[in-house]
Amino acid sequence: ENRRFMYSINYWSINLSIGLGSLLGGFLFKSYRFELFITLTIATLITLILASFFMTETYVSNKTMITKPFNVLKDIIANYQLVMKDTRFLWFSFASLLIMALEFQTNNYIAVRLEQEFISRFVDLFHVLSFELDGIKMLSWLRVENTFLIVLATALMNRLMSKYKDTNVLYIGLGLYTVGFSLLGFINGIAILLIAMLVLTIGELMYVPVRQAYLADSINDDSRSSYMAVNSLVFQGAKIIGALGLTLGVIIPSWGMAFLYLLMGIIGMLIFYRLMSRRSGG
């Protein structure tokens, strides 16, 4: 019953670490590269120690443990076959692939588009901070906004959304997320770009915990590792689609890419809607 909340906390910690890591890396990489790598090595060792000695498995399988290497390999293959026969999980993975692919457009097509189409301008903030804003700097500000909002608003959003049905939160979140990325695909106005990032971040905070909780609820406990291994391929596939956006952007105008983002989001939403309807018996 606490899965959605815990996935929100997990998502918050990931984004906080990415934000802090990007900040530290940006300042330290050039002048303190060796010290930075030593720190990363120590952090990795601490993670290994925490995972090995301070985390315990709470799930106890009813299956008898098998120690023969051949039987272990046979059991692994059987588990993957079980996953590949689970059509509901495969459709869930495909929908997740379409939605997650939108995120990887940020550092691919959207970054290149802003560099090429965004008109550089001089910005004067309240006569205190003045600077020239080009496409790459605009993208940096958008990423800062996204990270800042996620770090500050995750707990608040989780509390607000706990009053509503998971399915409604998922659909609305996916809708906002899709609309936000569609706007980023062709808009060049500063205010609208910032609003688009605000909209998609709110959608992100809404749909991610529900999606993760659905993933945890829908898989077989005895084959959890196999399910999660296949699910990890969604991340790699989304990265490929993100890179593919650069190629498509050469032949498709920005408004066409925005329409493509909208189409991907709608298809993903329809698949999730179908899965949720079957789950609830609709």
PDB file of C-alpha atoms in Angstrom:
ATOM      1  CA  GLU A   1       0.000   0.000   0.000  1.00  0.00           C
ATOM      2  CA  ASN A   2       3.034   2.285   0.251  1.00  0.00           C
ATOM      3  CA  ARG A   3       4.539   1.469  -3.124  1.00  0.00           C
ATOM      4  CA  ARG A   4       3.445   4.653  -4.878  1.00  0.00           C
ATOM      5  CA  PHE A   5       4.828   6.779  -2.054  1.00  0.00           C
ATOM      6  CA  MET A   6       8.132   4.902  -1.957  1.00  0.00           C
ATOM      7  CA  TYR A   7       8.554   5.130  -5.726  1.00  0.00           C
ATOM      8  CA  SER A   8       7.999   8.878  -5.397  1.00  0.00           C
ATOM      9  CA  ILE A   9      10.781   9.053  -2.814  1.00  0.00           C
ATOM     10  CA  ASN A  10      13.009   6.923  -5.023  1.00  0.00           C
ATOM     11  CA  TYR A  11      12.330   9.147  -8.023  1.00  0.00           C
ATOM     12  CA  TRP A  12      13.014  12.244  -5.919  1.00  0.00           C
ATOM     13  CA  SER A  13      16.364  10.900  -4.699  1.00  0.00           C
ATOM     14  CA  ILE A  14      17.434   9.956  -8.238  1.00  0.00           C
ATOM     15  CA  ASN A  15      16.724  13.434  -9.585  1.00  0.00           C
ATOM     16  CA  LEU A  16      18.368  15.094  -6.587  1.00  0.00           C
ATOM     17  CA  SER A  17      21.505  13.014  -7.112  1.00  0.00           C
ATOM     18  CA  ILE A  18      21.517  13.789 -10.843  1.00  0.00           C
ATOM     19  CA  GLY A  19      21.187  17.492 -10.125  1.00  0.00           C
ATOM     20  CA  LEU A  20      23.949  17.506  -7.503  1.00  0.00           C
ATOM     21  CA  GLY A  21      26.155  15.256  -9.615  1.00  0.00           C
ATOM     22  CA  SER A  22      25.788  17.473 -12.672  1.00  0.00           C
ATOM     23  CA  LEU A  23      26.587  20.557 -10.607  1.00  0.00           C
ATOM     24  CA  LEU A  24      29.662  19.045  -8.935  1.00  0.00           C
ATOM     25  CA  GLY A  25      30.859  17.477 -12.177  1.00  0.00           C
ATOM     26  CA  GLY A  26      30.548  20.761 -14.029  1.00  0.00           C
ATOM     27  CA  PHE A  27      32.652  22.602 -11.457  1.00  0.00           C
ATOM     28  CA  LEU A  28      35.227  19.894 -10.663  1.00  0.00           C
ATOM     29  CA  PHE A  29      35.808  17.921 -13.861  1.00  0.00           C
ATOM     30  CA  LYS A  30      38.230  20.325 -15.521  1.00  0.00           C
ATOM     31  CA  SER A  31      40.451  21.213 -12.557  1.00  0.00           C
ATOM     32  CA  TYR A  32      39.937  18.313 -10.135  1.00  0.00           C
ATOM     33  CA  ARG A  33      39.296  15.350 -12.423  1.00  0.00           C
ATOM     34  CA  PHE A  34      41.458  12.843 -10.523  1.00  0.00           C
ATOM     35  CA  GLU A  35      39.971  13.816  -7.161  1.00  0.00           C
ATOM     36  CA  LEU A  36      36.495  13.566  -8.680  1.00  0.00           C
ATOM     37  CA  PHE A  37      37.134  10.020  -9.934  1.00  0.00           C
ATOM     38  CA  ILE A  38      38.527   8.997  -6.530  1.00  0.00           C
ATOM     39  CA  THR A  39      35.361  10.340  -4.894  1.00  0.00           C
ATOM     40  CA  LEU A  40      33.210   8.430  -7.382  1.00  0.00           C
ATOM     41  CA  THR A  41      35.139   5.231  -6.618  1.00  0.00           C
ATOM     42  CA  ILE A  42      34.622   5.695  -2.880  1.00  0.00           C
ATOM     43  CA  ALA A  43      30.915   6.388  -3.416  1.00  0.00           C
ATOM     44  CA  THR A  44      30.607   3.196  -5.473  1.00  0.00           C
ATOM     45  CA  LEU A  45      32.311   1.160  -2.741  1.00  0.00           C
ATOM     46  CA  ILE A  46      29.963   2.641  -0.133  1.00  0.00           C
ATOM     47  CA  THR A  47      27.010   1.648  -2.317  1.00  0.00           C
ATOM     48  CA  LEU A  48      28.387  -1.888  -2.597  1.00  0.00           C
ATOM     49  CA  ILE A  49      28.779  -2.129   1.183  1.00  0.00           C
ATOM     50  CA  LEU A  50      25.258  -0.829   1.806  1.00  0.00           C
ATOM     51  CA  ALA A  51      23.747  -3.260  -0.692  1.00  0.00           C
ATOM     52  CA  SER A  52      25.771  -6.232   0.571  1.00  0.00           C
ATOM     53  CA  PHE A  53      25.542  -5.820   4.337  1.00  0.00           C
ATOM     54  CA  PHE A  54      22.703  -3.450   5.205  1.00  0.00           C
ATOM     55  CA  MET A  55      19.928  -4.455   2.787  1.00  0.00           C
ATOM     56  CA  THR A  56      17.965  -7.633   3.377  1.00  0.00           C
ATOM     57  CA  GLU A  57      15.596  -9.542   1.112  1.00  0.00           C
ATOM     58  CA  THR A  58      12.080  -9.770   2.538  1.00  0.00           C
ATOM     59  CA  TYR A  59      10.596 -12.016  -0.134  1.00  0.00           C
ATOM     60  CA  VAL A  60      10.846 -15.760   0.476  1.00  0.00           C
ATOM     61  CA  SER A  61      10.188 -17.995  -2.504  1.00  0.00           C
ATOM     62  CA  ASN A  62       8.250 -21.218  -2.143  1.00  0.00           C
ATOM     63  CA  LYS A  63      10.491 -22.841  -4.715  1.00  0.00           C
ATOM     64  CA  THR A  64      13.272 -25.161  -3.655  1.00  0.00           C
ATOM     65  CA  MET A  65      16.688 -23.621  -4.173  1.00  0.00           C
ATOM     66  CA  ILE A  66      18.651 -25.220  -7.031  1.00  0.00           C
ATOM     67  CA  THR A  67      22.428 -25.280  -6.862  1.00  0.00           C
ATOM     68  CA  LYS A  68      23.468 -27.175 -10.013  1.00  0.00           C
ATOM     69  CA  PRO A  69      24.801 -24.724 -12.642  1.00  0.00           C
ATOM     70  CA  PHE A  70      23.006 -26.429 -15.525  1.00  0.00           C
ATOM     71  CA  ASN A  71      19.696 -26.360 -13.690  1.00  0.00           C
ATOM     72  CA  VAL A  72      20.204 -22.710 -12.747  1.00  0.00           C
ATOM     73  CA  LEU A  73      20.781 -21.794 -16.398  1.00  0.00           C
ATOM     74  CA  LYS A  74      17.753 -23.830 -17.422  1.00  0.00           C
ATOM     75  CA  ASP A  75      15.645 -22.091 -14.798  1.00  0.00           C
ATOM     76  CA  ILE A  76      16.801 -18.642 -16.004  1.00  0.00           C
ATOM     77  CA  ILE A  77      15.858 -19.474 -19.598  1.00  0.00           C
ATOM     78  CA  ALA A  78      12.469 -20.753 -18.432  1.00  0.00           C
ATOM     79  CA  ASN A  79      11.861 -17.517 -16.523  1.00  0.00           C
ATOM     80  CA  TYR A  80      12.634 -15.389 -19.591  1.00  0.00           C
ATOM     81  CA  GLN A  81      10.316 -17.546 -21.672  1.00  0.00           C
ATOM     82  CA  LEU A  82       7.619 -16.913 -19.084  1.00  0.00           C
ATOM     83  CA  VAL A  83       8.178 -13.158 -19.375  1.00  0.00           C
ATOM     84  CA  MET A  84       8.021 -13.210 -23.172  1.00  0.00           C
ATOM     85  CA  LYS A  85       4.692 -15.060 -23.014  1.00  0.00           C
ATOM     86  CA  ASP A  86       3.210 -12.394 -20.748  1.00  0.00           C
ATOM     87  CA  THR A  87       1.524 -10.220 -23.393  1.00  0.00           C
ATOM     88  CA  ARG A  88       0.214  -7.745 -20.823  1.00  0.00           C
ATOM     89  CA  PHE A  89       3.732  -7.064 -19.584  1.00  0.00           C
ATOM     90  CA  LEU A  90       5.045  -6.745 -23.147  1.00  0.00           C
ATOM     91  CA  TRP A  91       2.353  -4.173 -23.998  1.00  0.00           C
ATOM     92  CA  PHE A  92       3.168  -2.366 -20.755  1.00  0.00           C
ATOM     93  CA  SER A  93       6.848  -2.293 -21.774  1.00  0.00           C
ATOM     94  CA  PHE A  94       5.967  -0.975 -25.238  1.00  0.00           C
ATOM     95  CA  ALA A  95       3.825   1.817 -23.784  1.00  0.00           C
ATOM     96  CA  SER A  96       6.616   2.692 -21.352  1.00  0.00           C
ATOM     97  CA  LEU A  97       9.069   2.732 -24.257  1.00  0.00           C
ATOM     98  CA  LEU A  98       7.007   5.314 -26.154  1.00  0.00           C
ATOM     99  CA  ILE A  99       6.594   7.544 -23.107  1.00  0.00           C
ATOM    100  CA  MET A 100      10.185   7.278 -21.928  1.00  0.00           C
ATOM    101  CA  ALA A 101      11.470   7.971 -25.453  1.00  0.00           C
ATOM    102  CA  LEU A 102      10.042  11.476 -25.127  1.00  0.00           C
ATOM    103  CA  GLU A 103      12.403  12.214 -22.258  1.00  0.00           C
ATOM    104  CA  PHE A 104      15.447  11.265 -24.326  1.00  0.00           C
ATOM    105  CA  GLN A 105      14.467  13.788 -26.977  1.00  0.00           C
ATOM    106  CA  THR A 106      15.618  16.541 -24.619  1.00  0.00           C
ATOM    107  CA  ASN A 107      19.336  15.946 -25.051  1.00  0.00           C
ATOM    108  CA  ASN A 108      18.978  14.932 -28.695  1.00  0.00           C
ATOM    109  CA  TYR A 109      16.568  16.606 -31.113  1.00  0.00           C
ATOM    110  CA  ILE A 110      15.265  19.294 -28.753  1.00  0.00           C
ATOM    111  CA  ALA A 111      18.816  20.356 -27.835  1.00  0.00           C
ATOM    112  CA  VAL A 112      19.841  20.644 -31.492  1.00  0.00           C
ATOM    113  CA  ARG A 113      16.606  22.411 -32.421  1.00  0.00           C
ATOM    114  CA  LEU A 114      17.030  25.039 -29.728  1.00  0.00           C
ATOM    115  CA  GLU A 115      20.631  25.612 -30.771  1.00  0.00           C
ATOM    116  CA  GLN A 116      19.555  26.166 -34.377  1.00  0.00           C
ATOM    117  CA  GLU A 117      16.147  27.849 -34.046  1.00  0.00           C
ATOM    118  CA  PHE A 118      16.227  29.689 -30.735  1.00  0.00           C
ATOM    119  CA  ILE A 119      17.095  33.317 -31.323  1.00  0.00           C
ATOM    120  CA  SER A 120      19.782  34.526 -28.908  1.00  0.00           C
ATOM    121  CA  ARG A 121      18.698  37.482 -26.859  1.00  0.00           C
ATOM    122  CA  PHE A 122      19.905  39.623 -23.991  1.00  0.00           C
ATOM    123  CA  VAL A 123      18.066  38.979 -20.726  1.00  0.00           C
ATOM    124  CA  ASP A 124      17.919  41.441 -17.850  1.00  0.00           C
ATOM    125  CA  LEU A 125      16.333  39.980 -14.718  1.00  0.00           C
ATOM    126  CA  PHE A 126      15.026  42.770 -12.513  1.00  0.00           C
ATOM    127  CA  HIS A 127      18.070  44.897 -13.413  1.00  0.00           C
ATOM    128  CA  VAL A 128      20.190  42.633 -11.220  1.00  0.00           C
ATOM    129  CA  LEU A 129      21.239  39.670 -13.364  1.00  0.00           C
ATOM    130  CA  SER A 130      21.999  40.289 -17.034  1.00  0.00           C
ATOM    131  CA  PHE A 131      23.218  37.706 -19.538  1.00  0.00           C
ATOM    132  CA  GLU A 132      22.917  36.566 -23.134  1.00  0.00           C
ATOM    133  CA  LEU A 133      20.575  33.611 -23.574  1.00  0.00           C
ATOM    134  CA  ASP A 134      21.173  31.257 -26.496  1.00  0.00           C
ATOM    135  CA  GLY A 135      19.641  27.861 -27.325  1.00  0.00           C
ATOM    136  CA  ILE A 136      22.051  25.748 -25.258  1.00  0.00           C
ATOM    137  CA  LYS A 137      21.755  28.026 -22.233  1.00  0.00           C
ATOM    138  CA  MET A 138      17.975  27.909 -22.610  1.00  0.00           C
ATOM    139  CA  LEU A 139      18.119  24.122 -22.502  1.00  0.00           C
ATOM    140  CA  SER A 140      20.261  24.307 -19.363  1.00  0.00           C
ATOM    141  CA  TRP A 141      17.705  26.563 -17.699  1.00  0.00           C
ATOM    142  CA  LEU A 142      14.941  24.129 -18.653  1.00  0.00           C
ATOM    143  CA  ARG A 143      16.839  21.207 -17.124  1.00  0.00           C
ATOM    144  CA  VAL A 144      17.498  23.223 -13.961  1.00  0.00           C
ATOM    145  CA  GLU A 145      13.789  24.007 -13.768  1.00  0.00           C
ATOM    146  CA  ASN A 146      12.887  20.339 -14.179  1.00  0.00           C
ATOM    147  CA  THR A 147      15.318  19.145 -11.496  1.00  0.00           C
ATOM    148  CA  PHE A 148      14.414  21.986  -9.130  1.00  0.00           C
ATOM    149  CA  LEU A 149      10.675  21.287  -9.389  1.00  0.00           C
ATOM    150  CA  ILE A 150      11.097  17.543  -8.916  1.00  0.00           C
ATOM    151  CA  VAL A 151      13.284  17.962  -5.840  1.00  0.00           C
ATOM    152  CA  LEU A 152      10.952  20.499  -4.220  1.00  0.00           C
ATOM    153  CA  ALA A 153       7.515  19.265  -5.289  1.00  0.00           C
ATOM    154  CA  THR A 154       7.706  15.449  -5.147  1.00  0.00           C
ATOM    155  CA  ALA A 155       6.441  15.110  -1.575  1.00  0.00           C
ATOM    156  CA  LEU A 156       3.729  17.737  -2.095  1.00  0.00           C
ATOM    157  CA  MET A 157       2.550  16.170  -5.357  1.00  0.00           C
ATOM    158  CA  ASN A 158       2.445  12.712  -3.797  1.00  0.00           C
ATOM    159  CA  ARG A 159       0.308  14.006  -0.942  1.00  0.00           C
ATOM    160  CA  LEU A 160      -2.083  15.798  -3.281  1.00  0.00           C
ATOM    161  CA  MET A 161      -2.431  12.862  -5.695  1.00  0.00           C
ATOM    162  CA  SER A 162      -2.992  10.307  -2.918  1.00  0.00           C
ATOM    163  CA  LYS A 163      -6.604  11.541  -2.731  1.00  0.00           C
ATOM    164  CA  TYR A 164      -7.366  10.412  -6.294  1.00  0.00           C
ATOM    165  CA  LYS A 165      -7.553   7.126  -8.161  1.00  0.00           C
ATOM    166  CA  ASP A 166      -4.274   5.878  -9.545  1.00  0.00           C
ATOM    167  CA  THR A 167      -5.727   5.476 -13.028  1.00  0.00           C
ATOM    168  CA  ASN A 168      -6.913   9.090 -13.186  1.00  0.00           C
ATOM    169  CA  VAL A 169      -3.554  10.333 -11.912  1.00  0.00           C
ATOM    170  CA  LEU A 170      -1.784   8.225 -14.539  1.00  0.00           C
ATOM    171  CA  TYR A 171      -3.887   9.430 -17.475  1.00  0.00           C
ATOM    172  CA  ILE A 172      -3.742  13.109 -16.530  1.00  0.00           C
ATOM    173  CA  GLY A 173      -0.021  12.868 -15.828  1.00  0.00           C
ATOM    174  CA  LEU A 174       0.690  11.238 -19.172  1.00  0.00           C
ATOM    175  CA  GLY A 175      -1.424  13.863 -20.919  1.00  0.00           C
ATOM    176  CA  LEU A 176       0.464  16.756 -19.333  1.00  0.00           C
ATOM    177  CA  TYR A 177       3.785  15.063 -19.998  1.00  0.00           C
ATOM    178  CA  THR A 178       2.960  14.574 -23.678  1.00  0.00           C
ATOM    179  CA  VAL A 179       1.669  18.111 -24.201  1.00  0.00           C
ATOM    180  CA  GLY A 180       4.754  19.557 -22.521  1.00  0.00           C
ATOM    181  CA  PHE A 181       7.157  17.702 -24.781  1.00  0.00           C
ATOM    182  CA  SER A 182       5.106  18.529 -27.866  1.00  0.00           C
ATOM    183  CA  LEU A 183       5.483  22.225 -27.039  1.00  0.00           C
ATOM    184  CA  LEU A 184       9.224  21.817 -26.540  1.00  0.00           C
ATOM    185  CA  GLY A 185       9.361  20.291 -29.997  1.00  0.00           C
ATOM    186  CA  PHE A 186       8.617  23.529 -31.863  1.00  0.00           C
ATOM    187  CA  ILE A 187       8.143  26.532 -29.528  1.00  0.00           C
ATOM    188  CA  ASN A 188      10.917  29.149 -29.195  1.00  0.00           C
ATOM    189  CA  GLY A 189       9.386  31.691 -26.809  1.00  0.00           C
ATOM    190  CA  ILE A 190      11.097  31.808 -23.423  1.00  0.00           C
ATOM    191  CA  ALA A 191       7.912  32.032 -21.350  1.00  0.00           C
ATOM    192  CA  ILE A 192       6.129  29.238 -23.224  1.00  0.00           C
ATOM    193  CA  LEU A 193       9.208  26.997 -23.028  1.00  0.00           C
ATOM    194  CA  LEU A 194       9.344  27.473 -19.259  1.00  0.00           C
ATOM    195  CA  ILE A 195       5.598  26.808 -18.973  1.00  0.00           C
ATOM    196  CA  ALA A 196       5.957  23.688 -21.142  1.00  0.00           C
ATOM    197  CA  MET A 197       8.672  22.360 -18.823  1.00  0.00           C
ATOM    198  CA  LEU A 198       6.473  23.128 -15.816  1.00  0.00           C
ATOM    199  CA  VAL A 199       3.568  21.219 -17.390  1.00  0.00           C
ATOM    200  CA  LEU A 200       5.613  18.156 -18.340  1.00  0.00           C
ATOM    201  CA  THR A 201       7.309  18.076 -14.923  1.00  0.00           C
ATOM    202  CA  ILE A 202       3.944  18.050 -13.162  1.00  0.00           C
ATOM    203  CA  GLY A 203       2.882  15.236 -15.481  1.00  0.00           C
ATOM    204  CA  GLU A 204       6.113  13.402 -14.763  1.00  0.00           C
ATOM    205  CA  LEU A 205       5.593  13.651 -11.005  1.00  0.00           C
ATOM    206  CA  MET A 206       2.077  12.282 -11.436  1.00  0.00           C
ATOM    207  CA  TYR A 207       2.598   9.339 -13.760  1.00  0.00           C
ATOM    208  CA  VAL A 208       5.996   7.893 -12.769  1.00  0.00           C
ATOM    209  CA  PRO A 209       5.068   6.599  -9.261  1.00  0.00           C
ATOM    210  CA  VAL A 210       1.818   5.065 -10.566  1.00  0.00           C
ATOM    211  CA  ARG A 211       3.617   3.401 -13.454  1.00  0.00           C
ATOM    212  CA  GLN A 212       6.285   1.969 -11.151  1.00  0.00           C
ATOM    213  CA  ALA A 213       3.691   0.698  -8.679  1.00  0.00           C
ATOM    214  CA  TYR A 214       1.755  -0.949 -11.522  1.00  0.00           C
ATOM    215  CA  LEU A 215       4.970  -2.585 -12.706  1.00  0.00           C
ATOM    216  CA  ALA A 216       5.664  -3.999  -9.239  1.00  0.00           C
ATOM    217  CA  ASP A 217       2.091  -5.268  -8.850  1.00  0.00           C
ATOM    218  CA  SER A 218       1.857  -6.899 -12.269  1.00  0.00           C
ATOM    219  CA  ILE A 219       4.905  -9.139 -12.269  1.00  0.00           C
ATOM    220  CA  ASN A 220       5.369 -12.628 -10.863  1.00  0.00           C
ATOM    221  CA  ASP A 221       7.379 -12.559  -7.632  1.00  0.00           C
ATOM    222  CA  ASP A 222       9.226 -15.770  -8.462  1.00  0.00           C
ATOM    223  CA  SER A 223      10.387 -14.265 -11.795  1.00  0.00           C
ATOM    224  CA  ARG A 224      10.877 -10.698 -10.596  1.00  0.00           C
ATOM    225  CA  SER A 225      14.527 -10.470 -11.661  1.00  0.00           C
ATOM    226  CA  SER A 226      13.703 -11.683 -15.182  1.00  0.00           C
ATOM    227  CA  TYR A 227      10.838  -9.198 -15.491  1.00  0.00           C
ATOM    228  CA  MET A 228      13.016  -6.333 -14.293  1.00  0.00           C
ATOM    229  CA  ALA A 229      15.824  -7.344 -16.660  1.00  0.00           C
ATOM    230  CA  VAL A 230      13.437  -7.212 -19.623  1.00  0.00           C
ATOM    231  CA  ASN A 231      11.995  -3.940 -18.320  1.00  0.00           C
ATOM    232  CA  SER A 232      15.503  -2.452 -18.260  1.00  0.00           C
ATOM    233  CA  LEU A 233      15.615  -2.924 -22.029  1.00  0.00           C
ATOM    234  CA  VAL A 234      12.903  -0.265 -22.228  1.00  0.00           C
ATOM    235  CA  PHE A 235      15.461   2.276 -21.025  1.00  0.00           C
ATOM    236  CA  GLN A 236      17.959   1.259 -23.704  1.00  0.00           C
ATOM    237  CA  GLY A 237      15.276   1.232 -26.391  1.00  0.00           C
ATOM    238  CA  ALA A 238      14.160   4.715 -25.360  1.00  0.00           C
ATOM    239  CA  LYS A 239      17.741   5.945 -25.727  1.00  0.00           C
ATOM    240  CA  ILE A 240      17.852   4.527 -29.253  1.00  0.00           C
ATOM    241  CA  ILE A 241      14.596   6.279 -30.183  1.00  0.00           C
ATOM    242  CA  GLY A 242      15.947   9.455 -28.624  1.00  0.00           C
ATOM    243  CA  ALA A 243      19.001   9.300 -30.886  1.00  0.00           C
ATOM    244  CA  LEU A 244      16.764   8.441 -33.845  1.00  0.00           C
ATOM    245  CA  GLY A 245      15.012  11.759 -33.269  1.00  0.00           C
ATOM    246  CA  LEU A 246      18.150  13.521 -34.499  1.00  0.00           C
ATOM    247  CA  THR A 247      17.964  11.668 -37.816  1.00  0.00           C
ATOM    248  CA  LEU A 248      14.253  12.290 -38.255  1.00  0.00           C
ATOM    249  CA  GLY A 249      14.691  15.949 -37.354  1.00  0.00           C
ATOM    250  CA  VAL A 250      16.800  16.448 -40.467  1.00  0.00           C
ATOM    251  CA  ILE A 251      13.888  15.611 -42.772  1.00  0.00           C
ATOM    252  CA  ILE A 252      10.888  16.493 -40.572  1.00  0.00           C
ATOM    253  CA  PRO A 253      10.182  20.136 -39.587  1.00  0.00           C
ATOM    254  CA  SER A 254       9.877  21.055 -35.917  1.00  0.00           C
ATOM    255  CA  TRP A 255       6.070  21.121 -35.995  1.00  0.00           C
ATOM    256  CA  GLY A 256       6.159  17.619 -37.494  1.00  0.00           C
ATOM    257  CA  MET A 257       8.387  16.389 -34.666  1.00  0.00           C
ATOM    258  CA  ALA A 258       6.019  17.963 -32.154  1.00  0.00           C
ATOM    259  CA  PHE A 259       3.117  16.089 -33.778  1.00  0.00           C
ATOM    260  CA  LEU A 260       5.169  12.874 -33.623  1.00  0.00           C
ATOM    261  CA  TYR A 261       5.744  13.411 -29.882  1.00  0.00           C
ATOM    262  CA  LEU A 262       2.028  13.944 -29.430  1.00  0.00           C
ATOM    263  CA  LEU A 263       1.255  10.761 -31.357  1.00  0.00           C
ATOM    264  CA  MET A 264       3.728   8.714 -29.315  1.00  0.00           C
ATOM    265  CA  GLY A 265       2.215   9.990 -26.077  1.00  0.00           C
ATOM    266  CA  ILE A 266      -1.359   9.306 -27.199  1.00  0.00           C
ATOM    267  CA  ILE A 267      -0.518   5.745 -28.280  1.00  0.00           C
ATOM    268  CA  GLY A 268       1.223   5.131 -24.954  1.00  0.00           C
ATOM    269  CA  MET A 269      -1.795   6.513 -23.069  1.00  0.00           C
ATOM    270  CA  LEU A 270      -4.227   4.322 -25.025  1.00  0.00           C
ATOM    271  CA  ILE A 271      -2.180   1.210 -24.248  1.00  0.00           C
ATOM    272  CA  PHE A 272      -2.053   2.095 -20.549  1.00  0.00           C
ATOM    273  CA  TYR A 273      -5.802   2.751 -20.608  1.00  0.00           C
ATOM    274  CA  ARG A 274      -6.435  -0.669 -22.127  1.00  0.00           C
ATOM    275  CA  LEU A 275      -4.175  -2.388 -19.590  1.00  0.00           C
ATOM    276  CA  MET A 276      -5.771  -0.591 -16.655  1.00  0.00           C
ATOM    277  CA  SER A 277      -9.278  -1.388 -17.940  1.00  0.00           C
ATOM    278  CA  ARG A 278      -8.496  -5.090 -18.152  1.00  0.00           C
ATOM    279  CA  ARG A 279      -6.924  -4.995 -14.708  1.00  0.00           C
ATOM    280  CA  SER A 280     -10.043  -3.479 -13.175  1.00  0.00           C
ATOM    281  CA  GLY A 281     -12.284  -5.835 -15.098  1.00  0.00           C
ATOM    282  CA  GLY A 282     -13.506  -3.176 -17.556  1.00  0.00           C
TER     283      GLY A 282
END
